[in-house]
Coordinates of C-alpha atoms in Angstrom, one line a residue:
X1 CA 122.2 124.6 110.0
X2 CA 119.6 125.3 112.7
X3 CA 116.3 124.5 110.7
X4 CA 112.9 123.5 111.5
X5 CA 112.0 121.0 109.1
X6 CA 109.5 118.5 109.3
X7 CA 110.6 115.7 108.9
X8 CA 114.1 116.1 109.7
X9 CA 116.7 115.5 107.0
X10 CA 120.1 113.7 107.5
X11 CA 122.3 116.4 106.8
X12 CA 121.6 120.0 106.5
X13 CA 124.8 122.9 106.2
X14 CA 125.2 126.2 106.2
X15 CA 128.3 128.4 105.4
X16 CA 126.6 131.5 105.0
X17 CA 127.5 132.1 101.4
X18 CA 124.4 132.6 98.8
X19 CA 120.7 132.7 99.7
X20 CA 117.6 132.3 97.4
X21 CA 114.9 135.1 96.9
X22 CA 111.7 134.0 95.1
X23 CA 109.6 136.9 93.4
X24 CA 108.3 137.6 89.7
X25 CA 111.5 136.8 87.8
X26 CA 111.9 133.4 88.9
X27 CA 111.4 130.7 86.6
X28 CA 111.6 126.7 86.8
X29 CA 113.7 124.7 84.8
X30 CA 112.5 121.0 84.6
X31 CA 114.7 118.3 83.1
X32 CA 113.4 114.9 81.6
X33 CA 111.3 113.4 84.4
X34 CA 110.7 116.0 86.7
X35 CA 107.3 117.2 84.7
X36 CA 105.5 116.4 88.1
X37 CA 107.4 118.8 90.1
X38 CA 107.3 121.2 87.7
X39 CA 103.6 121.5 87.7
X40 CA 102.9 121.1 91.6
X41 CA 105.8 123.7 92.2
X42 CA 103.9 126.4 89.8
X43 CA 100.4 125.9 91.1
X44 CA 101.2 125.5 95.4
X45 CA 104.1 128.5 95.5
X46 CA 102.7 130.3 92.2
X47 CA 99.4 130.2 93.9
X48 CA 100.6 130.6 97.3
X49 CA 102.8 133.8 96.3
X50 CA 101.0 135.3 93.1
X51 CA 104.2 134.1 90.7
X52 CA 103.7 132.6 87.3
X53 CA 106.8 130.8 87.7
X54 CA 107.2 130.6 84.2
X55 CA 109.7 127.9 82.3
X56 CA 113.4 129.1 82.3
X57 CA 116.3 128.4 80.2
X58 CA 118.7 125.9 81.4
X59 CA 121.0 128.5 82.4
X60 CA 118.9 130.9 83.3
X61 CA 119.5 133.1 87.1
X62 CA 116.9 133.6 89.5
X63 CA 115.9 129.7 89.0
X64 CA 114.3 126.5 90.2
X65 CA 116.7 124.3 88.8
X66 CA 114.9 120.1 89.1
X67 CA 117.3 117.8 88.3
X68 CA 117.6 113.7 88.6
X69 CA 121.3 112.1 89.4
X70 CA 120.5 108.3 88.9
X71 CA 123.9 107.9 91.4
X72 CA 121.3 109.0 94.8
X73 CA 118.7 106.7 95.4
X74 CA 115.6 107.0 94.0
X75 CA 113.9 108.9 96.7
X76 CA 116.9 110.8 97.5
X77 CA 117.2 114.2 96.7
X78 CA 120.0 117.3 97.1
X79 CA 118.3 120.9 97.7
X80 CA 121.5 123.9 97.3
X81 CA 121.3 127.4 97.2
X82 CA 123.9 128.6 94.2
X83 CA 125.8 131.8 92.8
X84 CA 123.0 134.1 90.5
X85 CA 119.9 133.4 92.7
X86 CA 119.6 129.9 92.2
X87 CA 118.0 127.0 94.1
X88 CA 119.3 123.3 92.8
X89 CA 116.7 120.6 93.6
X90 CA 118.2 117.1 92.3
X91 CA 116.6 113.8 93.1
X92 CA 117.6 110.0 92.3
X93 CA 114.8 110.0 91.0
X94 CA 111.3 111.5 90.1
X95 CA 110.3 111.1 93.7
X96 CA 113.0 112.4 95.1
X97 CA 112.7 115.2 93.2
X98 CA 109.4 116.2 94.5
X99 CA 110.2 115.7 98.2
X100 CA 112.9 118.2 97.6
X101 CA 110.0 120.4 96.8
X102 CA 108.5 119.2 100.1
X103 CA 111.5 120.4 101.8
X104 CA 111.6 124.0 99.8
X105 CA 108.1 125.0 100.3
X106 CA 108.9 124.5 104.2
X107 CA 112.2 126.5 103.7
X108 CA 110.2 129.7 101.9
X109 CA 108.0 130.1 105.2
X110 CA 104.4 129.1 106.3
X111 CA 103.3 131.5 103.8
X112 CA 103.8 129.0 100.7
X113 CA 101.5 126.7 102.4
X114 CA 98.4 129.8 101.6
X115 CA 96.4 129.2 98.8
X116 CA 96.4 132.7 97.6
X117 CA 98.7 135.7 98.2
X118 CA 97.7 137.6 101.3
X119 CA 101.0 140.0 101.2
X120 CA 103.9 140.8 99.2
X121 CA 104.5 138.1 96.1
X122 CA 108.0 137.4 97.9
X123 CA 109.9 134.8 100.0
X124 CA 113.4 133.9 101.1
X125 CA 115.9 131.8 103.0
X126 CA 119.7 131.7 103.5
X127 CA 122.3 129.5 102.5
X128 CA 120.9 125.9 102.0
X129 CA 122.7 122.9 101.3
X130 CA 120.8 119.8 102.2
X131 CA 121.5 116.1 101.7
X132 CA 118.2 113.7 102.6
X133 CA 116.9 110.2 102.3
X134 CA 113.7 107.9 103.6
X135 CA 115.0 105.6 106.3
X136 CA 111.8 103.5 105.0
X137 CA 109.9 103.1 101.7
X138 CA 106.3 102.6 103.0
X139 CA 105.4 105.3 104.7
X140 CA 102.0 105.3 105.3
X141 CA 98.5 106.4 106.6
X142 CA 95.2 103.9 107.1
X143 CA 91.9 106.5 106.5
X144 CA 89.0 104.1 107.2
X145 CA 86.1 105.8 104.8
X146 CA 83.6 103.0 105.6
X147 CA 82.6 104.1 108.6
X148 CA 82.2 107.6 108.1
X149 CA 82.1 108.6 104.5
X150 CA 84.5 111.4 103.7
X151 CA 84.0 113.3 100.2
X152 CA 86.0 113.1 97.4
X153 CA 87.5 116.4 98.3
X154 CA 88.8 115.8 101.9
X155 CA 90.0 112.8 100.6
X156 CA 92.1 114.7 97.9
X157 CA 92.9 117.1 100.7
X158 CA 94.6 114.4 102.8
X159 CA 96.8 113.0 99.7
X160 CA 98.0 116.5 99.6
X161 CA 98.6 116.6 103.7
X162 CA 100.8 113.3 103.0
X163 CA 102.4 114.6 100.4
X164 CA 103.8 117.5 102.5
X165 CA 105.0 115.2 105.4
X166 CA 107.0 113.1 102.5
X167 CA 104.3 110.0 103.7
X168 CA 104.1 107.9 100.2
X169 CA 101.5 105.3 100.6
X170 CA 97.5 105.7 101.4
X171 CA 95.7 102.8 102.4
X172 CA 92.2 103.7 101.1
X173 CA 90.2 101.7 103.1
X174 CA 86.7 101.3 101.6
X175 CA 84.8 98.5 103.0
X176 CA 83.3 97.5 106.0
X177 CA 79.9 96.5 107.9
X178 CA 78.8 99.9 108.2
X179 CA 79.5 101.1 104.1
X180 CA 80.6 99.6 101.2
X181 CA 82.6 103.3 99.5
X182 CA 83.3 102.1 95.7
X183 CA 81.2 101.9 92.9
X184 CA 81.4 98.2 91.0
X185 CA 79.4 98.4 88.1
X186 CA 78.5 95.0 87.5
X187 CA 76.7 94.8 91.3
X188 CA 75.3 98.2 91.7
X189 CA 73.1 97.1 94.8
X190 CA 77.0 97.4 96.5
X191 CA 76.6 101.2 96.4
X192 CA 72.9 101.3 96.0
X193 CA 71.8 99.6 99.5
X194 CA 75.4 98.9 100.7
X195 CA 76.7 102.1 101.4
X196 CA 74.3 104.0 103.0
X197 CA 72.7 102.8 106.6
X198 CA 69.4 104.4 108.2
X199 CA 71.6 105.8 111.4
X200 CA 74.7 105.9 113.2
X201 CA 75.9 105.0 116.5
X202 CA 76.8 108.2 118.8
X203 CA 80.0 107.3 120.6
X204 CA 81.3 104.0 121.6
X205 CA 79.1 100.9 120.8
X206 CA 78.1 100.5 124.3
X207 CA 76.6 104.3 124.3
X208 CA 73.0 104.9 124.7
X209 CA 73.2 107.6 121.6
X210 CA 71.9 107.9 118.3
X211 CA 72.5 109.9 115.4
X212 CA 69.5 109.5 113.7
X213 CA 70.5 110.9 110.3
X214 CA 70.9 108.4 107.6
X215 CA 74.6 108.2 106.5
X216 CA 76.6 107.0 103.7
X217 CA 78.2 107.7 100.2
X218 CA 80.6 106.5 97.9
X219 CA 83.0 107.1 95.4
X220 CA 81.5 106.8 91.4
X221 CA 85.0 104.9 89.7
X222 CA 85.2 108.4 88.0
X223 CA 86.0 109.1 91.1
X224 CA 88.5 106.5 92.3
X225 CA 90.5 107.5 89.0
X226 CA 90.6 110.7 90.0
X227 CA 92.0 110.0 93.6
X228 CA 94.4 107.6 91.8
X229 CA 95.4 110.4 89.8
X230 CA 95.9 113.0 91.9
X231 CA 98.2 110.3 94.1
X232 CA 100.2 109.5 91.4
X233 CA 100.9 113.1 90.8
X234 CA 102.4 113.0 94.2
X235 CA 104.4 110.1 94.1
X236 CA 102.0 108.6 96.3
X237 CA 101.0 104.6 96.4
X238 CA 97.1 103.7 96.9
X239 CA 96.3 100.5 98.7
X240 CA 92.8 99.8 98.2
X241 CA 90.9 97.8 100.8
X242 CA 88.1 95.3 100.5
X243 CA 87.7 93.6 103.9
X244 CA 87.1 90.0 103.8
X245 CA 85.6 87.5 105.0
X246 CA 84.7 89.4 107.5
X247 CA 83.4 93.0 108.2
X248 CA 81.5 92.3 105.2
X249 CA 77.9 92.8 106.7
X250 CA 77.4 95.8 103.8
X251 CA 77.9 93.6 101.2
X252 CA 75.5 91.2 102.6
X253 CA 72.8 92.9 103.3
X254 CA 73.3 94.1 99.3
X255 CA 73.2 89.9 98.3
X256 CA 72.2 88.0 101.1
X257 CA 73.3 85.0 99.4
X258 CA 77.3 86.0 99.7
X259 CA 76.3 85.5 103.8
X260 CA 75.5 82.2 105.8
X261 CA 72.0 81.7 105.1
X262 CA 71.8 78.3 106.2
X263 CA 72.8 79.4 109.8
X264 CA 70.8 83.5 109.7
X265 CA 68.4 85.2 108.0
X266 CA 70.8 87.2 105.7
X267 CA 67.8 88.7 103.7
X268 CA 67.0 90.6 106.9
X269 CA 70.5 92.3 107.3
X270 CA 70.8 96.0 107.0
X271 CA 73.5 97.9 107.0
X272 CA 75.1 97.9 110.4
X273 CA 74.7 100.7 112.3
X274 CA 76.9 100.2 115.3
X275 CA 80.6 99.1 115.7
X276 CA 82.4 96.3 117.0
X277 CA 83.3 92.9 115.5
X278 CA 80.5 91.6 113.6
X279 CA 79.5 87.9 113.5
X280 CA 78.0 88.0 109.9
X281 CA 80.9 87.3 107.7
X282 CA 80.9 85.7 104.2
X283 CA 80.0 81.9 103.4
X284 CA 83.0 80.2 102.5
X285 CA 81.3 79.3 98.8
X286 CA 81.9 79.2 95.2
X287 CA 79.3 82.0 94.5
X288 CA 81.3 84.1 97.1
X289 CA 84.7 83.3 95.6
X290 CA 83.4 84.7 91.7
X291 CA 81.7 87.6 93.1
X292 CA 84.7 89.0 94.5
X293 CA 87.0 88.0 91.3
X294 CA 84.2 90.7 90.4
X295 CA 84.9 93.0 92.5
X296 CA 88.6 92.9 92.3
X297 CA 88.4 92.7 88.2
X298 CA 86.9 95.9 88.3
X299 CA 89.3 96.9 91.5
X300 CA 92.6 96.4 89.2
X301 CA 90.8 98.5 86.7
X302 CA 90.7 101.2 88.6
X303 CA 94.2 101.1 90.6
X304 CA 96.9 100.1 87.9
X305 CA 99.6 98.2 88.8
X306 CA 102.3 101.1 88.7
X307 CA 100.6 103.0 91.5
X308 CA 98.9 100.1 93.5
X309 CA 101.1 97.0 93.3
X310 CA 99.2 95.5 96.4
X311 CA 95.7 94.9 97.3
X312 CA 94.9 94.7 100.6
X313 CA 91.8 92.1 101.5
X314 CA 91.6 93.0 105.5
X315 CA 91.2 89.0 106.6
X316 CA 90.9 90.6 110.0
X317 CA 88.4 90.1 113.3
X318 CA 86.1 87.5 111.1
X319 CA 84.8 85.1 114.1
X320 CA 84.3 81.8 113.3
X321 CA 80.8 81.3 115.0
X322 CA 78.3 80.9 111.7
X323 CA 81.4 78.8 110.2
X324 CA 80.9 76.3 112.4
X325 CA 77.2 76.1 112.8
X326 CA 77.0 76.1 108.9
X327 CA 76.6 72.5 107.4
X328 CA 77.6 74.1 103.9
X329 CA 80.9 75.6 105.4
X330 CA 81.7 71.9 107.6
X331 CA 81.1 70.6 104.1
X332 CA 83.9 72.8 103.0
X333 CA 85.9 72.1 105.2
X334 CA 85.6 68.3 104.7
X335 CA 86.0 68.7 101.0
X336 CA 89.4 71.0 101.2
X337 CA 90.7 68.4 103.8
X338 CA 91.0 71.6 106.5
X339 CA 91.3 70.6 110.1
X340 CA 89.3 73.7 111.2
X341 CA 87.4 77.1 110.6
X342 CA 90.9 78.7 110.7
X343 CA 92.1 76.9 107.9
X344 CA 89.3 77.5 106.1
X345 CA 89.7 81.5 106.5
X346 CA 93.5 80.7 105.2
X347 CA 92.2 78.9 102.1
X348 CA 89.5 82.0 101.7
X349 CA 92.5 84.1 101.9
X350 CA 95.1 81.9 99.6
X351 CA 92.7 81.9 96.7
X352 CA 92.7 85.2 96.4
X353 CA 96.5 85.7 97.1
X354 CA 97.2 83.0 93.9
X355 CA 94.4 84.9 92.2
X356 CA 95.8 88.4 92.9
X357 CA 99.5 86.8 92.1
X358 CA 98.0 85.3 88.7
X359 CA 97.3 89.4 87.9
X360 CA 100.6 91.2 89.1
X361 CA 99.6 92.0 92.3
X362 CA 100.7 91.3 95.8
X363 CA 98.1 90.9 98.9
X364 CA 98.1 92.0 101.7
X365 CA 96.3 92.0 104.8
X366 CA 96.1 92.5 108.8
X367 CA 98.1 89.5 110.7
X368 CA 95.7 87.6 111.3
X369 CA 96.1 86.2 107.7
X370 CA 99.0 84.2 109.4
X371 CA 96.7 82.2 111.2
X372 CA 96.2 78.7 109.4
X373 CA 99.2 79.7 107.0
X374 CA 100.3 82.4 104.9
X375 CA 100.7 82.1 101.0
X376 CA 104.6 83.1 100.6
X377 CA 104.2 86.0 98.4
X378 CA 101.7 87.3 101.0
X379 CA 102.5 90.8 103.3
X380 CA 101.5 91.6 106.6
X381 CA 100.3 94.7 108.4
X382 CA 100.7 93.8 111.7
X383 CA 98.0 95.6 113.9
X384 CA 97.7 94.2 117.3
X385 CA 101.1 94.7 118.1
X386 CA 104.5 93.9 116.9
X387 CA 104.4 89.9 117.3
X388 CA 102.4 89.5 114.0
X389 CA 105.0 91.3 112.0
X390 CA 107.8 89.5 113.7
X391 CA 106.6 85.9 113.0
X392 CA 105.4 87.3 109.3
X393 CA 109.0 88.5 109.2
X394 CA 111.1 86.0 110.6
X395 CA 109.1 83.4 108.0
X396 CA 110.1 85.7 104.9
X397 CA 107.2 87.6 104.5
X398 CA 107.3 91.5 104.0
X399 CA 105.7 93.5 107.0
X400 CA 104.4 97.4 107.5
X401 CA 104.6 97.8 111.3
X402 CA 101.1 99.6 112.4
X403 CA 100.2 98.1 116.3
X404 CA 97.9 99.5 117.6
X405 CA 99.4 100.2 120.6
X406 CA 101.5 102.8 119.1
X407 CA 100.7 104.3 115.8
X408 CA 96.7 104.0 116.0
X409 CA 95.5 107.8 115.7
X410 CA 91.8 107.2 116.9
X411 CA 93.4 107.0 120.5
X412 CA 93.1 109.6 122.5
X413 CA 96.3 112.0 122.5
X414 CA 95.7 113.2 126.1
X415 CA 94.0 111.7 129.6
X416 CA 92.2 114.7 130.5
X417 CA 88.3 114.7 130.8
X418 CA 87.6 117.1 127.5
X419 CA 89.4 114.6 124.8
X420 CA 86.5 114.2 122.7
X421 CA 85.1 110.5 122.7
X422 CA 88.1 109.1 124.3
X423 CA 89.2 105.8 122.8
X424 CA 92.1 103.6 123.4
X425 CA 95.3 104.0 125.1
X426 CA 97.1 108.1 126.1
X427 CA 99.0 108.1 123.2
X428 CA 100.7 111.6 123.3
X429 CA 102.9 113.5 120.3
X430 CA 106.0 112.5 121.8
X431 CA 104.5 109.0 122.2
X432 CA 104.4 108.5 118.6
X433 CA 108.1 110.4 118.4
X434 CA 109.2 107.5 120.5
X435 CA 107.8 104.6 118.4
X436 CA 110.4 102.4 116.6
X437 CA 108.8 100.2 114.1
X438 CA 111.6 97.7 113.5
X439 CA 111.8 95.4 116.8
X440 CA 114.6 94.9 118.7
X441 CA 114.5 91.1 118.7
X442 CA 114.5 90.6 114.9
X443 CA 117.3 89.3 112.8
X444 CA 119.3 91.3 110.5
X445 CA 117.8 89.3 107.7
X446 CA 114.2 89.3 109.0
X447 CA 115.0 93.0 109.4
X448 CA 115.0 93.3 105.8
X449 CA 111.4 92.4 105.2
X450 CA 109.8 95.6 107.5
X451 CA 109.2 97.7 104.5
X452 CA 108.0 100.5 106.9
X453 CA 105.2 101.7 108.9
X454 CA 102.1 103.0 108.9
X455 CA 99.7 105.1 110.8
X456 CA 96.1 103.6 110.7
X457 CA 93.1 106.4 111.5
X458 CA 89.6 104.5 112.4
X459 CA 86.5 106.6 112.0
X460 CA 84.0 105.0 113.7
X461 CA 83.9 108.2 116.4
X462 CA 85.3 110.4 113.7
X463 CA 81.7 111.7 111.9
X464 CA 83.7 114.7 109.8
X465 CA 87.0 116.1 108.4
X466 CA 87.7 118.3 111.7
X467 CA 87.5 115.3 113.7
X468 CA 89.7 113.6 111.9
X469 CA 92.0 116.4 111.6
X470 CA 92.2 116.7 115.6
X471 CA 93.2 112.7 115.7
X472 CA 95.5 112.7 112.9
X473 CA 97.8 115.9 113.8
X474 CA 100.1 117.2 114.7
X475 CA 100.7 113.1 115.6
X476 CA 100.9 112.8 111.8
X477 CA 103.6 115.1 111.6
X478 CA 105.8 112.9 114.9
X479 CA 105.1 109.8 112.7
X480 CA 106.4 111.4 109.5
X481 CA 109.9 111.7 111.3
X482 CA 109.8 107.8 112.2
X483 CA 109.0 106.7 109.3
X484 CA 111.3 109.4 107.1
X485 CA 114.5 110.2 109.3
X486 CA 117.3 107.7 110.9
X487 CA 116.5 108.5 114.2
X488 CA 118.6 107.3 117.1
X489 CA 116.8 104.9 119.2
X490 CA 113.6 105.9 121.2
X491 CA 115.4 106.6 124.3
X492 CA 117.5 108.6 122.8
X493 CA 115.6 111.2 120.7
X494 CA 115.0 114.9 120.6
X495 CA 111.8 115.2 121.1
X496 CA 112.8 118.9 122.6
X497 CA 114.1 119.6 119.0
X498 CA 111.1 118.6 117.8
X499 CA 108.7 120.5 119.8
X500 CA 110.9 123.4 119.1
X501 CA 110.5 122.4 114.9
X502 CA 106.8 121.8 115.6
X503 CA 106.1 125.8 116.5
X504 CA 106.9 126.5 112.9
X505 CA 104.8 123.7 111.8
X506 CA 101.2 124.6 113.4
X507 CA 102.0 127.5 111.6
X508 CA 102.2 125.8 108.3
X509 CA 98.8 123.6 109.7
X510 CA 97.1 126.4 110.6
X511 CA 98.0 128.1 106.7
X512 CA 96.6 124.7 105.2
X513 CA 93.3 125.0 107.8
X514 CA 94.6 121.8 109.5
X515 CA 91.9 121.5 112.8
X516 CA 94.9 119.9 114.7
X517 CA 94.5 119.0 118.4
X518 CA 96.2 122.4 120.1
X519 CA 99.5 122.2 122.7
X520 CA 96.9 123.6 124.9
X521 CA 94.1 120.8 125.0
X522 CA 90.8 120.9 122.9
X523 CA 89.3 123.9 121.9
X524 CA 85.5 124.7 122.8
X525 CA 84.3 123.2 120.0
X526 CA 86.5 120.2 119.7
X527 CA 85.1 118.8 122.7
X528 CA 82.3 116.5 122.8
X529 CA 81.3 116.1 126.4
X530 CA 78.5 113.6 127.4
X531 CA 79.6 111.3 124.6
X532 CA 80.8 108.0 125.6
X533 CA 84.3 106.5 124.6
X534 CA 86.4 103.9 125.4
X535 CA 89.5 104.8 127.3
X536 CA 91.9 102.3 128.3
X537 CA 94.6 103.6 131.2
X538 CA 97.7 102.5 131.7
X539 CA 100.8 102.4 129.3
X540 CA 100.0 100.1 126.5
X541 CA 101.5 96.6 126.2
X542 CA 104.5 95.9 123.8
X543 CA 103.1 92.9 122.9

C-alpha cells in the first residue's frame, strides 16, 4: 500500500476490496476504554468536516468502530477498512487506540487537520489494512519555557502537534536563570520576582543587542492542571523540570539566601538577562534542601504519578567555582566525608533521588548526574552526546538518547547566510532521519535500558511560537519516524520515501498553521538578518 504516512507504520496492505467514506451518517462506536478516542475523534474530524459523529450501535454501518485486543501491545493498534462502510480501529490498549486515530485523520486527507469545514462535509480513502507498533516507548520533545515564556495556549498547541506525530512524552521544562514558569504557592516571590527579568538578550550572548522589553510569565497551578489534563487526554507523559543546583539564578534572586552568600552578594541578583552557563548556583545547605521538598511537594501535586512517573531535576552545567570558595560548602563537604565539589553535586542530587523514590517517583536528569555517582534507581538523558547514555546504560540505569549533536532543534537546519540566528551544528531534515538513538557499541542487555529518544528545543533565540515552529519542523516530523518506526540502519534509509511522504505532510502543517522552515529556505519574514548566532561548521562529533 503506497501511503504517505507520517510516521511510517510496519505494515500497511491493500487488496483493493472495501473503502471508507466519512459524511453525516457516520457514527463512533466506543468500547470500555476507548472514551478518550471517542471524544478527540468527534471534536478534530467533527470539527474539521462539519459531522456530529454521533454514538452508533455496536453493529451499526457507516462506523468508527474503537476497539482494545489485550493480545497487541499496549501501544499497538490495527486500523481496517470492512464490508458496510466501516473503519475498525483496535488497539492493545487505550493508547493504541488513539494513535490509530493518529493514523486515520492522516488517511481522510489534510483537510481533517482544519478546524472548521471549508468545503463539502466529506472524506475518503481506499482499502486500508494496517498493522503498527512504537519501536520505542519514550518518545519525546524538550520545550525549554524558561527562557522565553510561551502561553498556556501554544503550549496546549504543541501537546496537540505531538500527539499527531504519535510523540508521547513532553518534557516541560520550567526553570532556569532567566524565569522560574510555575506558580508554588507557599513561595510566591518564585513567580512574583523570579519569572519576569527587566530585558532580554538579542541573539547569542556575545551579541551587542538588546531587547529592551521586560519579559516573563508563568503558569498559575490552574494552569499546570490544565496542561496535565489536556496531555493525559492524549496519552501523553509530562516530565516536569526544576533545574538544579544549577541554572537556578531565578530562584535566587527570589531568596537570596538559597545562593552562596558567603562567597557573592546574592541580594543583588536579578533575573539573568543573558545566556550561557551561570556561576550562581545553589548553596549546598539544609535551608536549600527543605525549600525544594517545597517545591516538589507542591510539584507532585500538580503532576500525579499516573501521568508523570519521573521528575526531572536538570543537575546539568552547575560549575563548581562559589563551591569551592564557600567555607560553608568546604564545611559540607568535610562533614559528608566527600572528596570534592563533584561529590558534593552527587549528594545534592541523591537526596533528592531517595526523596523522590520515598514518593513514587523516579529522577531524572542530564548526564552529568553521573558524575560523582548515580543513585541506582536514577535515569539519564544524555545530552552531550551518546557517551553519557552508554556508561548510564552499561551501569543499569535507564537512558533517553537526546545529544546534542543530533536531535537538538535550536541548531540551525541549513548553512546558508538567511538561517535566522544560526546556532550550533547544520543539522538538516534528513540529518535527523539518519540519527539512530541506540549505539552501536552497546550490549544487548545495556540495550534494554534506552527507553527512547528525545528531541530537546532551547529558546534562548526562539522569542515566539513562529520561531519555534521554524526550529521544530518539519525536523519534528523526521524525528517522529526514529523514534516511532523500525527503521533499517542510518545508511540504509529512505529518506527519498520520506521526502516524497513529507509533500503530504506540509500540507497537513500548513492546515494546523505550522510556521515550518520551507524546502525552499526561510521566508522573508523568517529571517533575522544582523542578529548574531553561533554557528559551528563542520559535521558534528559522535562523541
Amino acid at each position: 500500500m503506497n501511503t504517505d504516512l507520517i510516521p511510517a507504520p510496519v505494515r500497511a496492505g491493500d487488496q483493493g476490496r472495501c473503502g471508507f467514506l466519512l459524511d453525516a451518517s457516520t457514527t463512533i462506536t466506543a468500547a470500555p476504554g476507548t472514551e478518550s478516542t471517542e471524544r478527540w475523534l468527534r471534536t478534530t474530524l467533527g470539527a474539521a468536516f462539519g459531522l456530529p459523529l454521533a454514538p452508533g450501535g455496536e453493529d451499526a454501518e457507516g462506523a468508527i468502530r474503537l476497539l482494545t485486543d489485550p493480545a497487541l501491545e499496549p501501544e499497538a493498534y490495527r486500523l481496517t477498512t470492512l464490508p458496510g462502510n466501516i473503519v475498525a480501529l483496535t488497539g492493545g490498549g487505550p493508547a493504541g487506540v488513539f494513535w490509530g486515530a493518529q493514523t486515520l485523520r492522516q488517511l481522510l486527507g489534510p483537510r481533517a487537520f482544519r478546524k472548521a469545514p471549508a468545503d463539502g462535509g466529506t472524506a475518503a480513502f481506499g482499502f486500508t489494512d494496517i498493522e503498527d507498533r512504537p519501536r520505542f516507548g519514550w518518545r519525546g520533545l524538550m520545550l525549554d519555557v524558561a527562557r522565553h515564556f510561551m502561553p498556556k495556549t501554544d503550549v496546549l498547541r504543541y501537546l496537540d502537534l505531538l500527539a499527531a506525530h504519535k510523540l508521547n512524552v513532553f518534557h516541560f521544562h520550567l526553570t532556569d536563570d532567566q524565569g522560574w514558569r510555575v506558580e508554588i504557592k507557599r513561595y510566591p516571590r518564585l513567580t512574583e520576582v523570579g519569572a519576569w527579568r527587566s530585558r532580554t538578550k538579542y541573539g547569542h550572548r556575545a551579541s551587542e543587542l538588546w531587547d529592551e522589553t521586560p519579559h516573563g510569565g508563568y503558569y498559575t497551578q490552574d494552569d499546570i492542571r490544565e496542561i496535565v489534563a489536556y496531555a493525559a487526554e492524549r496519552h501523553i507523559r509530562v516530565v516536569p523540570e526544576i533545574d538544579i543546583p544549577g541554572h537556578s539564578q531565578a530562584a535566587i534572586s527570589a531568596y537570596p539566601e538559597l545562593g552562596n552568600a558567603d562567597v557573592v552578594d546574592t541580594a543583588a541578583l536579578s533575573v539573568w538577562d543573558t545566556w550561557g552557563v551561570n556561576p550562581n548556583v545553589l548553596a549546598p545547605s539544609d535551608h536549600t534542601l527543605r525549600f525544594f521538598e517545597g517545591v516538589f511537594e507542591e510539584l507532585l501535586e500538580l503532576f500525579p504519578a499516573d501521568i508523570s512517573p519521573f521528575v526531572h531535576v536538570g543537575g546539568d552545567e552547575c560549575p563548581k567555582d562559589q563551591w569551592k570558595q564557600s567555607p560553608a560548602a568546604r564545611a559540607r563537604i568535610e562533614e559528608l566525608g566527600l572528596a570534592d565539589e563533584d561529590e558534593l553535586q552527587s549528594w545534592f542530587i541523591r537526596h533528592f533521588d531517595n526523596w523522590l523514590t520515598a514518593r513514587g517517583r523516579r529522577l531524572i536528569g542530564w548526564d552529568e548526574i553521573l558524575e560523582g555517582g548515580l543513585a541506582a534507581g536514577a535515569a539519564v538523558s544524555s545530552w552531550r552526546g551518546y557517551a553519557g547514555g552508554i556508561a548510564a546504560a552499561e551501569a543499569g540505569h535507564d537512558v533517553v538518547m537526546c545529544p546534542e549533536q543530533q536531535v537538538y532543534l535550536d541548531h540551525r537546519q541549513h548553512g546558508g547566510p538567511d538561517e535566522p540566528m544560526p546556532i550550533g551544528y547544520v543539522r538538516t531534515l534528513e540529518d535527523v532521519y539518519r540519527f539512530e538513538p541506540v549505539p552501536p557499541a552497546l550490549s544487548e542487555e545495556a540495550a534494554r535500558h534506552v527507553l527512547g529518544a528525545q528531541a530537546n528545543v532551547w529558546t534562548e533565540v526562539m522569542q515566539n511560537r513562529a520561531r519555534v515552529d521554524y526550529q521544530v519542523f518539519p525536523r519534528l516530523a523526521a524525528f517522529a519516524e526514529v523514534a516511532w518506526s523500525a527503521l533499517p540502519a542510518p545508511a540504509d534509509r529512505d529518506f527519498a520515501d520520506f521526502e516524497r511522504r513529507m509533500s503530504t505532510h506540509y500540507a497537513r502543517l500548513d492546515a494546523l498553521g505550522v510556521d515550518y522552515r520551507p524546502p525552499g529556505g526561510p521566508l522573508p519574514w523568517q529571517r533575522r538578518p544582523g542578529i548574531l548566532g553561533r554557528p559551528i561548521e563542520g559535521t558534528p562529533p559522535n562523541v
